[in-house]
Structure formats: C-alpha cells, structure tokens
Coordinates of C-alpha atoms in Angstrom, one line a residue:
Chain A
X1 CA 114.2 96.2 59.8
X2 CA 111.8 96.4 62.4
X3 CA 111.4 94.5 65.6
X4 CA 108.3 93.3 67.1
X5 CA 107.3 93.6 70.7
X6 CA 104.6 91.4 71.8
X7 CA 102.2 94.0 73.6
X8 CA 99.5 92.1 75.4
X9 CA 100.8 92.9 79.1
X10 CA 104.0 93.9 80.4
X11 CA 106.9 96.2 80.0
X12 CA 106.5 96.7 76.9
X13 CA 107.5 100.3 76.9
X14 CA 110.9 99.4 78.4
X15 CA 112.4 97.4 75.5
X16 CA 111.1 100.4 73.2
X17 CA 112.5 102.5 74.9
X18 CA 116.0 100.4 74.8
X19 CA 115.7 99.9 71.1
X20 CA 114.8 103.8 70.2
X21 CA 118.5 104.4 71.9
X22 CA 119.9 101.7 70.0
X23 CA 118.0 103.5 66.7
X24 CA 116.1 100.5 65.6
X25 CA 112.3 100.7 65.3
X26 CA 109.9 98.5 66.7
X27 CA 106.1 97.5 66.2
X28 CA 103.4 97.0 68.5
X29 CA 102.2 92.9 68.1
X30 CA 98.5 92.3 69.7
X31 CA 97.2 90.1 66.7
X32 CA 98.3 88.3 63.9
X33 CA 98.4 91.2 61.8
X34 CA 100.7 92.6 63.3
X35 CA 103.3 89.9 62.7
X36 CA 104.3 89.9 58.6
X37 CA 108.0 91.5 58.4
X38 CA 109.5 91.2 61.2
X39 CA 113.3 91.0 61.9
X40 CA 112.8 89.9 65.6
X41 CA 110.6 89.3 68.5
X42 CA 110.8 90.3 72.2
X43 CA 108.5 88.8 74.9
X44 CA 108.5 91.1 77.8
X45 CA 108.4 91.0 81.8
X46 CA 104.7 90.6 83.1
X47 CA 102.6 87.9 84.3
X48 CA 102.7 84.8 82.3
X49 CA 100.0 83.1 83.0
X50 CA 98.0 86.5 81.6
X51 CA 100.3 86.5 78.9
X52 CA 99.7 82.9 78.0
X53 CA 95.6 83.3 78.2
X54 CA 96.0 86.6 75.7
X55 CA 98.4 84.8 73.5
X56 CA 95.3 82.0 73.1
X57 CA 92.7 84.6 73.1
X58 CA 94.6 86.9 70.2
X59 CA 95.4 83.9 67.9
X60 CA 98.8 85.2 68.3
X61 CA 100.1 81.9 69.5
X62 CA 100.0 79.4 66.9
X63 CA 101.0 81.7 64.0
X64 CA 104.0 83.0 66.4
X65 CA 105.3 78.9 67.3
X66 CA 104.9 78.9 63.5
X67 CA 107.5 81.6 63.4
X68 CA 110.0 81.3 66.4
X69 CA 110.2 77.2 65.3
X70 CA 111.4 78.9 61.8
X71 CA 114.0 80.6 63.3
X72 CA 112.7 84.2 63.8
X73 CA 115.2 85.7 66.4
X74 CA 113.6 86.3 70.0
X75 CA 114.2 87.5 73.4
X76 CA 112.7 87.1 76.3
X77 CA 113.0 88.4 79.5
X78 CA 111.8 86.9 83.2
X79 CA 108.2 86.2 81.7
X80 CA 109.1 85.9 78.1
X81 CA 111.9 83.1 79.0
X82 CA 109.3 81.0 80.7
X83 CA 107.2 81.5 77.7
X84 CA 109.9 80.6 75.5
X85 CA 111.5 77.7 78.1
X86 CA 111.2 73.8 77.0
X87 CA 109.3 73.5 80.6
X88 CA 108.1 74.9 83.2
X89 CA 107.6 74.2 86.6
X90 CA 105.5 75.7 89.4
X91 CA 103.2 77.5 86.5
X92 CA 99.9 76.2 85.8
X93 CA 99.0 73.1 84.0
X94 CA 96.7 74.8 80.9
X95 CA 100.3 77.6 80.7
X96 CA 101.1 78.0 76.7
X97 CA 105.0 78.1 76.1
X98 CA 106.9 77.9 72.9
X99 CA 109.3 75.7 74.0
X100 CA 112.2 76.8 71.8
X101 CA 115.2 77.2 74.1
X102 CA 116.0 74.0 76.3
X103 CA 116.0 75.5 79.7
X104 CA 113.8 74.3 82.6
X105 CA 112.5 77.0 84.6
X106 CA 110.9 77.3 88.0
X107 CA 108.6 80.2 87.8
X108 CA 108.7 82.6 90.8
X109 CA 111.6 80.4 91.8
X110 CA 113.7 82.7 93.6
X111 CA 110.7 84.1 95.7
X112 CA 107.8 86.4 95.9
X113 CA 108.0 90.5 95.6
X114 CA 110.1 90.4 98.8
X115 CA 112.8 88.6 97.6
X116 CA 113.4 90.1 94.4
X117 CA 116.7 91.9 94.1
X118 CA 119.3 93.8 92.1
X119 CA 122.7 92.3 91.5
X120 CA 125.8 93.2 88.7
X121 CA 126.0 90.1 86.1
X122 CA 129.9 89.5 84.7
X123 CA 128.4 88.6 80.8
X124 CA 131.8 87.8 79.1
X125 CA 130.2 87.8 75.7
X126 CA 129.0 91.4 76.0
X127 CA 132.4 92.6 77.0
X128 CA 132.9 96.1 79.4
X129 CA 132.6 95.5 83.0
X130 CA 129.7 93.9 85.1
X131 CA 126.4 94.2 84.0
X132 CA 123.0 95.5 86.1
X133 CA 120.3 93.2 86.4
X134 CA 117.3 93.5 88.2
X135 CA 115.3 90.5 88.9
X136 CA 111.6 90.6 90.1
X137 CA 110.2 87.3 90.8
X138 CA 111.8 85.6 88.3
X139 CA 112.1 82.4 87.5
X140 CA 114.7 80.1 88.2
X141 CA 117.0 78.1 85.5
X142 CA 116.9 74.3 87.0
X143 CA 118.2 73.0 84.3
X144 CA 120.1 73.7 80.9
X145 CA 120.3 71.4 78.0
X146 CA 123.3 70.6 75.7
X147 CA 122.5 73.0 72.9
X148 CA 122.2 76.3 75.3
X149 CA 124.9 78.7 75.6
X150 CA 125.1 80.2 79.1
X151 CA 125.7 83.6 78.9
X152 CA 125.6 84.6 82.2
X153 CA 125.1 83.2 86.1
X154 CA 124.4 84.5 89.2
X155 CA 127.2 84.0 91.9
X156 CA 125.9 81.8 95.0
X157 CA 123.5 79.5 94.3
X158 CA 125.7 76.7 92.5
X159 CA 125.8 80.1 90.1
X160 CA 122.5 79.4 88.3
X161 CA 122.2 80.5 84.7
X162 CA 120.9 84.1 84.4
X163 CA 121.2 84.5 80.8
X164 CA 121.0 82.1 78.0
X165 CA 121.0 81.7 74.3
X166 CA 120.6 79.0 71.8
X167 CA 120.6 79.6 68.2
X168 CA 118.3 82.7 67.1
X169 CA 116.3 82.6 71.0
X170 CA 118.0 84.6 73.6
X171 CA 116.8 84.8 77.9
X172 CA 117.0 86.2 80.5
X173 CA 115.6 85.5 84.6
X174 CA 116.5 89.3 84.8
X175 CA 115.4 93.0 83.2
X176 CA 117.7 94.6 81.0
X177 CA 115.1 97.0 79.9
X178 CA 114.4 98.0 83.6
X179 CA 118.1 99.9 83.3
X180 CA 119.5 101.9 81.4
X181 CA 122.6 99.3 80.3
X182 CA 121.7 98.8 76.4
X183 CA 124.5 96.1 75.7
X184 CA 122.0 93.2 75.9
X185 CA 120.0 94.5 73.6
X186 CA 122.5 95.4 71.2
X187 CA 123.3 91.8 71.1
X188 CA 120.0 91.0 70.4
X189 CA 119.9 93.4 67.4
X190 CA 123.0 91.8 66.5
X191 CA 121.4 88.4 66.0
X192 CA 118.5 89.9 64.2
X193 CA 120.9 90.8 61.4
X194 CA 123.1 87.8 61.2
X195 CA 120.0 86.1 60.9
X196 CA 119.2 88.4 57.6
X197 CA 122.4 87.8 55.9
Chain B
X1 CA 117.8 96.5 103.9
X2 CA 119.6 94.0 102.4
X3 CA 120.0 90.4 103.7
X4 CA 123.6 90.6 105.6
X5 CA 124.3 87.3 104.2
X6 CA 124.1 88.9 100.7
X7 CA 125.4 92.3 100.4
X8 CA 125.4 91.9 96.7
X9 CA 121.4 91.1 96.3
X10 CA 119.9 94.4 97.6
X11 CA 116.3 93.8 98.4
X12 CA 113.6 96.1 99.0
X13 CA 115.2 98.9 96.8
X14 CA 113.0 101.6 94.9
X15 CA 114.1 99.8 91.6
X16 CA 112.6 96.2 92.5
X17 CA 109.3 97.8 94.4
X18 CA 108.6 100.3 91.2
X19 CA 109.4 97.1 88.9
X20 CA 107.0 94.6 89.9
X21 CA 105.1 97.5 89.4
X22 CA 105.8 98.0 85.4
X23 CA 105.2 94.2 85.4
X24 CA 101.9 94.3 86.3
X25 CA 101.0 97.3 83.2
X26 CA 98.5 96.6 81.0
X27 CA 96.7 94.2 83.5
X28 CA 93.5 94.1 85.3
X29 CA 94.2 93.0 89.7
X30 CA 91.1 91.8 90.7
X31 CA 89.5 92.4 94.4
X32 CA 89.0 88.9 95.5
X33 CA 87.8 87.1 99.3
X34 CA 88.4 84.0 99.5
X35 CA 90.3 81.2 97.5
X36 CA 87.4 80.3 95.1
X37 CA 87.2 83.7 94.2
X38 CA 91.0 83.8 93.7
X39 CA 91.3 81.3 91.2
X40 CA 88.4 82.3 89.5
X41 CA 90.0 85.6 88.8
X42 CA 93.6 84.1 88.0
X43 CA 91.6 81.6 85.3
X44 CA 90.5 84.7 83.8
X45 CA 93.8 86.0 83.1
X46 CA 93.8 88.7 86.3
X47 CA 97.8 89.7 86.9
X48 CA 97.1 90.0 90.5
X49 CA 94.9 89.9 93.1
X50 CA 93.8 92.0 95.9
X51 CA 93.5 89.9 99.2
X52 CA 89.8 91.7 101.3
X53 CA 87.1 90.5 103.8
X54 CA 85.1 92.2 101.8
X55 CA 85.0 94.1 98.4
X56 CA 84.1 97.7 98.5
X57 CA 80.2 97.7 97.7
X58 CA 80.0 95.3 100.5
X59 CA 81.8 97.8 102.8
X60 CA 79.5 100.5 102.0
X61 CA 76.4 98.4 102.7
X62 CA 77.4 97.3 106.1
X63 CA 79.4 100.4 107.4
X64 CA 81.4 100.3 110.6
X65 CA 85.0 100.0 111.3
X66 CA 86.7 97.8 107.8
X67 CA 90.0 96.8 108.9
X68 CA 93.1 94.7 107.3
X69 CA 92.1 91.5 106.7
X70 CA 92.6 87.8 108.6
X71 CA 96.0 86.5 107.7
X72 CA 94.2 83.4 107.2
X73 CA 92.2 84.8 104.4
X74 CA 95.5 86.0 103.2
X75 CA 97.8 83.0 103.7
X76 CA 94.8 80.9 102.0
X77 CA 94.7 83.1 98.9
X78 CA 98.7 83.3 98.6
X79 CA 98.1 79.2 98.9
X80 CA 95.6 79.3 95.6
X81 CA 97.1 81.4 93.0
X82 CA 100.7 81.9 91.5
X83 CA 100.1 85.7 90.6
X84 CA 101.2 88.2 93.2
X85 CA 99.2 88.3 96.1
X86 CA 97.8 92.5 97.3
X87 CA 96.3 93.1 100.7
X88 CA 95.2 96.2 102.2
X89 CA 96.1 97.9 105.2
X90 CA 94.0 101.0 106.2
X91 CA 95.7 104.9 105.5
X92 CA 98.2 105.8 108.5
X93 CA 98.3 102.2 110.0
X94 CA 101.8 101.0 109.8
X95 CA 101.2 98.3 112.0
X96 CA 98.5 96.4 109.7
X97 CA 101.5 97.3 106.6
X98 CA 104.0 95.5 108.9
X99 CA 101.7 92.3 109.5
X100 CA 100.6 92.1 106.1
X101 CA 104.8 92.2 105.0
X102 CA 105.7 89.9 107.5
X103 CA 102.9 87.8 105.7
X104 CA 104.6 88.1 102.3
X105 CA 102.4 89.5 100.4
X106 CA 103.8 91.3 97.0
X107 CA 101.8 95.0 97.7
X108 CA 100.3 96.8 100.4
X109 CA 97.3 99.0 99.3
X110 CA 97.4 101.7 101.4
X111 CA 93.6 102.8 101.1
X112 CA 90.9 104.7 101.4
X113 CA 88.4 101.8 101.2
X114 CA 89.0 100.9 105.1
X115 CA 88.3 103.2 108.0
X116 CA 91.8 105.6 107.9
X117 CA 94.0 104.8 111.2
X118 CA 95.7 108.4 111.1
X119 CA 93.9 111.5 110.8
X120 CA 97.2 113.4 109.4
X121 CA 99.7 110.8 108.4
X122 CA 100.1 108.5 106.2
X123 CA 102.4 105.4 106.6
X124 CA 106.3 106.4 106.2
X125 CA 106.2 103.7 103.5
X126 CA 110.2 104.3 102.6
X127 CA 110.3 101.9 106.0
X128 CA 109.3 99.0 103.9
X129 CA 110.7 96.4 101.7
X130 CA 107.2 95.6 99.9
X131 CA 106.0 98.0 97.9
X132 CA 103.0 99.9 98.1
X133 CA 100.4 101.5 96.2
X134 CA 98.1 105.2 97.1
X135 CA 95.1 106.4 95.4
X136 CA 95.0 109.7 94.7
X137 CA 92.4 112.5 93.2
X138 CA 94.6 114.6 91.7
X139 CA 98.4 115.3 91.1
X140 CA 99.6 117.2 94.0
X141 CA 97.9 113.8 96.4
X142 CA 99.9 111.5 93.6
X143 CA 103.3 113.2 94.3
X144 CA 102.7 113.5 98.1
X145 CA 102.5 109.8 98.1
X146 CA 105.6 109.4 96.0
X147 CA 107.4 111.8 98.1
X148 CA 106.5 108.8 100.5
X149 CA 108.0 105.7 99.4
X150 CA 104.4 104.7 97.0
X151 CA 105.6 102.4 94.3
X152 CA 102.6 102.8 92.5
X153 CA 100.1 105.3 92.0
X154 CA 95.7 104.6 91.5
X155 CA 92.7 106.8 91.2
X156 CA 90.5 106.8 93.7
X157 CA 87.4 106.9 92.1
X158 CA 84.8 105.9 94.2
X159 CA 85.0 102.6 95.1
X160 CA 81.8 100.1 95.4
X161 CA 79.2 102.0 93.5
X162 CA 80.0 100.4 89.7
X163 CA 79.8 104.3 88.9
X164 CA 83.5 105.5 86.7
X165 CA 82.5 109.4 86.6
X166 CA 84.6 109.8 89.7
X167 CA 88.0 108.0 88.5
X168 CA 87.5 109.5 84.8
X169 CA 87.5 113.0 87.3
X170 CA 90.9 111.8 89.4
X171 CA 92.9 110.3 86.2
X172 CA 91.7 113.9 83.8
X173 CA 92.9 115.8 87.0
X174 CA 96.3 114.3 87.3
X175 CA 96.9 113.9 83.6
X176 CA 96.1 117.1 82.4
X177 CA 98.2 118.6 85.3
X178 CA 100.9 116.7 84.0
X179 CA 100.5 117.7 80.7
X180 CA 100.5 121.4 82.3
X181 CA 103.3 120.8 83.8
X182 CA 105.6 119.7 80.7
X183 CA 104.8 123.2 79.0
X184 CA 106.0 125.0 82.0
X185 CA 109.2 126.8 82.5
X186 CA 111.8 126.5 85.2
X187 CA 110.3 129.6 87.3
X188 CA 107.1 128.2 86.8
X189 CA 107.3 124.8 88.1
X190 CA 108.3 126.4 91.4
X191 CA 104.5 128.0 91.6
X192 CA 103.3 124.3 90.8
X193 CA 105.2 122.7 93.4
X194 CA 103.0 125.3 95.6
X195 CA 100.0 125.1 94.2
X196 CA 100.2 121.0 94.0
X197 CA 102.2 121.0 98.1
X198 CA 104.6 118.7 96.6
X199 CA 108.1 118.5 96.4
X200 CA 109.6 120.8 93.7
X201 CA 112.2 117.9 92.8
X202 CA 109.4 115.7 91.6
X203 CA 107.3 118.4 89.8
X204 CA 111.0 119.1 87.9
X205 CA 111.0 115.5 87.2
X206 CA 107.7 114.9 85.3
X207 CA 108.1 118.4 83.6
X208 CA 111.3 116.8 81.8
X209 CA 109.8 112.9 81.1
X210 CA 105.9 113.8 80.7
X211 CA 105.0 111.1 83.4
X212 CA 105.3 110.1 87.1
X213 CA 107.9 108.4 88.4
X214 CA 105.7 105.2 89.0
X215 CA 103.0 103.8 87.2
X216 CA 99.4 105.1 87.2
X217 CA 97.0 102.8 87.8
X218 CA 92.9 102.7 87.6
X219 CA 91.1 102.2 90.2
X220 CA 87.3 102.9 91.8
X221 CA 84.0 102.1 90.2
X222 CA 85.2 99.8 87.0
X223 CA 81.9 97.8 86.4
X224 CA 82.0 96.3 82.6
X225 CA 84.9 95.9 79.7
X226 CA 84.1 99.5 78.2
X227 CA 85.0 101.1 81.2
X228 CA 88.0 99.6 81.1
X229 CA 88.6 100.7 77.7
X230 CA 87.5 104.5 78.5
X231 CA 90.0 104.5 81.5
X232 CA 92.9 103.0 79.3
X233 CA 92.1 105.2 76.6
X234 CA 92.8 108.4 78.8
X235 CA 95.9 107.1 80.0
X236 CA 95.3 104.3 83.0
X237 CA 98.3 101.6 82.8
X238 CA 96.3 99.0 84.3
X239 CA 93.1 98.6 86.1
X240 CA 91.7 97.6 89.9
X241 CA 88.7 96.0 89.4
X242 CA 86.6 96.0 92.8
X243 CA 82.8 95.1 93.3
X244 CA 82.5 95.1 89.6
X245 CA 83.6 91.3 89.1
X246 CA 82.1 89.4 91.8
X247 CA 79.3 91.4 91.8
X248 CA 78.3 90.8 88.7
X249 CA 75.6 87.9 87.2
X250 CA 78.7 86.1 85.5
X251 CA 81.9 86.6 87.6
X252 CA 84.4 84.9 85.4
X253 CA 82.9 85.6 82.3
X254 CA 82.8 89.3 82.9
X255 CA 86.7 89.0 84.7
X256 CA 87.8 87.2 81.4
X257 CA 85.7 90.2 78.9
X258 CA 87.7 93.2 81.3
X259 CA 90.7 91.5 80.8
X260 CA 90.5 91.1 76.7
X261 CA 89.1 94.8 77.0
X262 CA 92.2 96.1 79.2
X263 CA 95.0 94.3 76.8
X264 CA 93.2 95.5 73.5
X265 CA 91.6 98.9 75.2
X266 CA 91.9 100.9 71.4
X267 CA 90.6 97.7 69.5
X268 CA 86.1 98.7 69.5
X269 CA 85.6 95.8 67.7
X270 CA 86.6 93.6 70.3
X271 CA 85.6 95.6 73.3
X272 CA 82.0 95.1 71.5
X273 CA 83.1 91.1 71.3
X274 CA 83.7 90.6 74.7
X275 CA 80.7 92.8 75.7
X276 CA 78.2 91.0 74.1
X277 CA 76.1 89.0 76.5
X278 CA 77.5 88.9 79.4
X279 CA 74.5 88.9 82.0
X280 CA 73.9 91.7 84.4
X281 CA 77.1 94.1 85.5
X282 CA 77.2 95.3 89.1
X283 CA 74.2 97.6 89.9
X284 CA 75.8 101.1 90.6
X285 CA 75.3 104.1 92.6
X286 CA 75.0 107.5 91.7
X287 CA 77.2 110.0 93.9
X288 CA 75.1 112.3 94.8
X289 CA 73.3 110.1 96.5
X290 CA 76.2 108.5 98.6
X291 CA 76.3 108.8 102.5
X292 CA 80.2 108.6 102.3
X293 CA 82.8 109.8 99.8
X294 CA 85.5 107.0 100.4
X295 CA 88.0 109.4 98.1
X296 CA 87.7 111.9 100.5
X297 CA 89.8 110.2 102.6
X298 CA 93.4 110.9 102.8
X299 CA 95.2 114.0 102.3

C-alpha cells in the first residue's frame, strides 16, 4: 500500500520522513497522475492559499474531492485541515477547500510567527503519555460539528480542539511531522488499512 | 522567552522559528512595496512577502544609505495579505531587528541588500523571538549564521541585476561542500571546521544528515520561471524573488509563471507552459560591470 503526499508546497519531506520510520512507502502527488492506487492522502503544513491556487492550477483538485468524498483516508495538518475544514474563516474568498470534515477554522487564528508555540497534547486515543505538538500559525477550531471526534484540545482557551477525526479524514491545528513522536501517524496508517478490509 | 502567563506555550523557541521556516519550502516570497504590490504577489500564489522601500535593482540605481523600511509601509502590507509578512533590517543593526519584531512581522532578513550597520558583527539573533534569515556565499558564511540564531539560510547571489550566475555560484559552493563533508571522516571534519571557521559541532551535524540544520533558500538575481527551475534543480527549497517580479512588463503574470515553475521545478513541459509569452523579464546586469558587489557584504 502506498500513501500519497500532496507535494505542491510544504513539509512534505516531514511526513516522509515519519512514514519511512513507520515502514510504509509514500508517493509524490503534483498532478493527476500521480493519484491511481492510493491507500491514503496527507495534506501538509504550508501556505494555503498557495496550496489552494496549485491545487486549481495542477487539476489536482477536482479529481482529489472526487476521491476524499469517496472515502479515501486523509490527514491534514495546520494547512491541510483548513484545506480539508467545512469552512474557513479569515482566508480568502476565491480559497479551494474540500470540505470533508465539519470543523470551522479560523486561519492564523492563534497569531502570527510570534505567537506560535510548542505545547504537550494528552491524545487519549493514542495512548502513552503527552504528546509534542508544535503549532506555527495555525489555525484555530471555532467550531466542531456532531459527526467529529475530538481527539485532542489544547488546555486554556475553553480547551479548543487540536486534533480531530471523522470517519476516514483525520486533523490536526498542530505538526506531528515537525517531531520526532510517530504515534499520530501510526494512527493514520491504521485507518488506511481498516479502510482496505 | 515564554509569556509568564503560559509557561506551557514556549514561544520564540528554535523549533517554531526553523518551522515556519519548513512551511514556507517549495515556495517563491516575493519582494513587494506597497500594498498593491502585496496582493498582487499573494493572488499569484507567493507564500510570503518581503516588506522594502525599494526592491534591489532600485537600490542599485539610486545608491546611498538603504535602511529598514517605514513601519507604515510595513503595518500597511501586514494589513493587505494573510501570508507572512518579511521585512529587512540591515547586517549588524539590532535595533532596526527590534522595531521590525515589535512590529510583528513573521522574519527578519538580515541583509546584504541595505547599507551593513556593523563592520564586524552581525546581529546576536538568538536574542529574538522572530526568526531570521542570512544569505550566504558559501558554507562556512551559512554555518556562521546558524551558529547565530539564523532560522533560515539564502544565497546571496547578486541581488537587482536579473543575472543568476552569482547564486548558481553561492548554492554549488555550499552544496557541494556539503556533499564533501558527508564523505569525510571524524578527523577530517575537524580540518573543515577550520577551513569553513565554523563551529565543529555543526560541521559534525551535516556530515551525519547530508543537510543544514535549516532550510536553504534561493535568493539574488531570479528574473523568469526557468531560473527558478535551475535553482530548484540544484537543490534551492524555495526561492526570493526580488526586482525580477515587479520589474518585469507583466508583474502578476510572470509572479503566477515562477510560482507554477518553483512547485513543478523537474516538470520541462510545464516550465515551457508557463514561459510562453509572458512580455519582457527584468533587464539584467552583467557583474563585471557592477560598481558594487552587494554579496560581498557580510562576513
């Protein structure tokens, strides 16, 4: 099984790097070609609006909503989940999204650069003591709807959702490919092969 | 440096400054003066933008002192785009970093492109909460500047004259050092901490992982979408694109063409795509005929 990283901008090196440790192998996505056979998708940290314009640009995005509406396991982290949210506010009004998990996010919500922080997540579902997260102007969870699964908030705050998961689409506001923690994406892979059963 | 209210948020640690960093891979940050500009270069997909009174080639032309710029200028471009917001601050002067911080913006570009403050230093940039980014012409400048506090590492090249020979010549010079470095054994990477005067705990670091500890940018004479691709190709992360945006016949067609080039910088076909037609790219100098080396500056 192979897992498809969506490789227009970002950290895309990262979550390759997480899933070599984990011994599953990944492929590159820049165009629709790239897409046929895959067990999963991850949507990386970078800019999203430059993301957005490349998925246009690439005709990457309609055959991927195509996909992802099927059911094709996702994750998403600080860009990717706005990418992936049901809406988005603060981003800009021409902003593509796949609206597939029912969060609403503020983009750059908790801050600019200055602002962005490191912090130790308690994820019950991932078991083993607090995880690290590092969040660089990420977006902030407003709101959650009935079908999402929190997985994780952040203490303070009115403990805003962190992580979240609904059916096969997993997010995070954070970067678990920025450490070197790989219990996140070991849950990922997890769903990528329930889904195959 | 952490907000005393929240001891468990640290801010301002090496981990947050080096990721906004990693975010911004694969990107093209666009020089930009006012607001117009701003949006222009965020419509065209830019992941950042770099906050100056003027862009480079304009600095050359007019000569004299180039300082930090307005906090107006700054504050009004922060206002216009939602991608992070760079400003310069010229090499040595902490004092223009600390303005342009309390200002908020996301990076500090300590560079060579304004008059140098400090003939011997450079700013103590571990001091800071916001990250910064340091050109550099070759390895030994690139680990100095990490040995620093730099979050992020760019070729000079020679910035305003739309000419790339000069940052193909930085980013060979610091990747093929690297390279160098990975075949070398333990004894040996004490002689290149010497020869590069850099500290030997970072040259032991890049011989084990192949790379430096931050990101390397491109940046310095990137004038049309297949320099882009060249400077990819050799191993750029991202690009700095200067005078060669708004200094060309079709601004935002040429910032939308660099930044389909950058994202798919191995794919000719569409390199040639984007390419085709796009007016007149900036006119460029050649270096030999240059009054000033502004990558000379710096040490």
């Amino acid at each position: 099984m192979t897992i498809g990283l969506l490789a227009l901008q970002g950290d895309v090196r990262e979550h390759a790097a997480a899933f070599a440790d984990l011994g599953e192998s990944v492929r590159a996505v820049r165009s629709p070609a790239d897409l046929p056979g895959l067990a999963g998708l991850v949507v990386p940290g970078g800019e999203s609006t430059t993301l957005s314009l490349l998925l246009g640009s690439s005709g990457l995005f309609e055959p991927l909503a195509e996909l992802l509406v099927g059911g094709l396991p996702v994750l998403g982290t600080c860009a990717g989940m706005i990418l992936l949210a049901g809406e988005v506010l603060d981003g800009r009004s021409d902003q593509r999204r796949f609206g597939v998990v029912d969060v609403t996010v503020r983009r750059n919500g908790y801050g600019r650069q200055l602002a962005s922080f490191e912090s130790e997540l308690d994820v019950p579902v991932l078991g083993g003591g607090p995880l690290p997260a590092v969040f660089i102007r990420a977006p902030v969870v407003e709101a959650v709807g009935a079908g999402v699964e929190v997985l994780a908030t952040l203490p303070g705050d009115g403990a805003r959702a962190v992580a979240c998961r609904q059916g096969r689409v997993l997010v995070t506001a954070f970067h678990p490919e920025l450490t070197p923690d790989r219990r996140l994406h070991r849950l990922f892979v997890e769903m990528t092969k329930e889904e195959r059963r | 440096m952490t907000d005393a209210a929240r001891p468990d948020r640290p801010t301002g640690t090496f981990t947050v400054k080096r990721g906004l960093a990693e975010m911004l891979r694969g990107g093209v940050i666009m020089d930009v003066v006012d607001a117009e500009q701003a949006k222009v270069a965020e419509d065209a997909g830019a992941v950042a933008v770099m906050a100056l009174e003027r862009v480079p080639a304009d600095i050359r032309r007019d000569g004299g002192v180039a300082r930090m710029s307005d906090p107006a200028l700054i504050e009004g471009i922060k206002a216009a785009v939602t991608v992070p917001v760079m400003a310069k601050a010229r090499i040595g002067h902490f004092a223009e970093a600390q303005v342009l911080a309390s200002l908020g913006v996301d990076f500090v570009d300590e560079s060579e492109v304004l008059t140098p403050a400090d003939e011997a230093h450079h700013i103590d940039k571990w001091a800071f909460e916001v990250p910064f980014v340091c050109g550099a012409t070759n390895l030994g400048e690139a680990l100095r500047r990490i040995a620093e506090g730099a979050a992020m590492i760019r070729s000079k090249g020679e910035a305003g004259t739309g000419n790339i020979v000069e940052a193909v010549r930085h980013l060979r010079s610091i990747l093929g050092d690297l390279r160098r470095i990975t075949t070398a054994d333990a004894t040996e990477r004490y002689a290149w901490a010497k020869e590069l005067q850099a500290p030997v705990g970072l040259v032991q670091e890049i011989a084990e992982t192949g790379r430096l500890p931050v990101p390397l940018f491109c940046a310095g004479g990137i004038a049309t979408p297949a320099d882009a691709s060249l400077v990819m190709q050799l191993g750029a992360e991202a690009v700095f694109v200067g005078s060669g945006i708004f200094k060309s016949s079709d601004p935002g067609r040429m910032a939308g063409a660099i930044v389909e080039a950058t994202a798919h910088f191995t794919d000719a076909g569409l390199v040639a795509k984007v390419s085709t037609g796009l007016g007149q790219a900036m006119a460029g100098q050649e270096i030999g005929t240059l009054g000033v080396h502004l990558a000379d500056r710096g040490w």
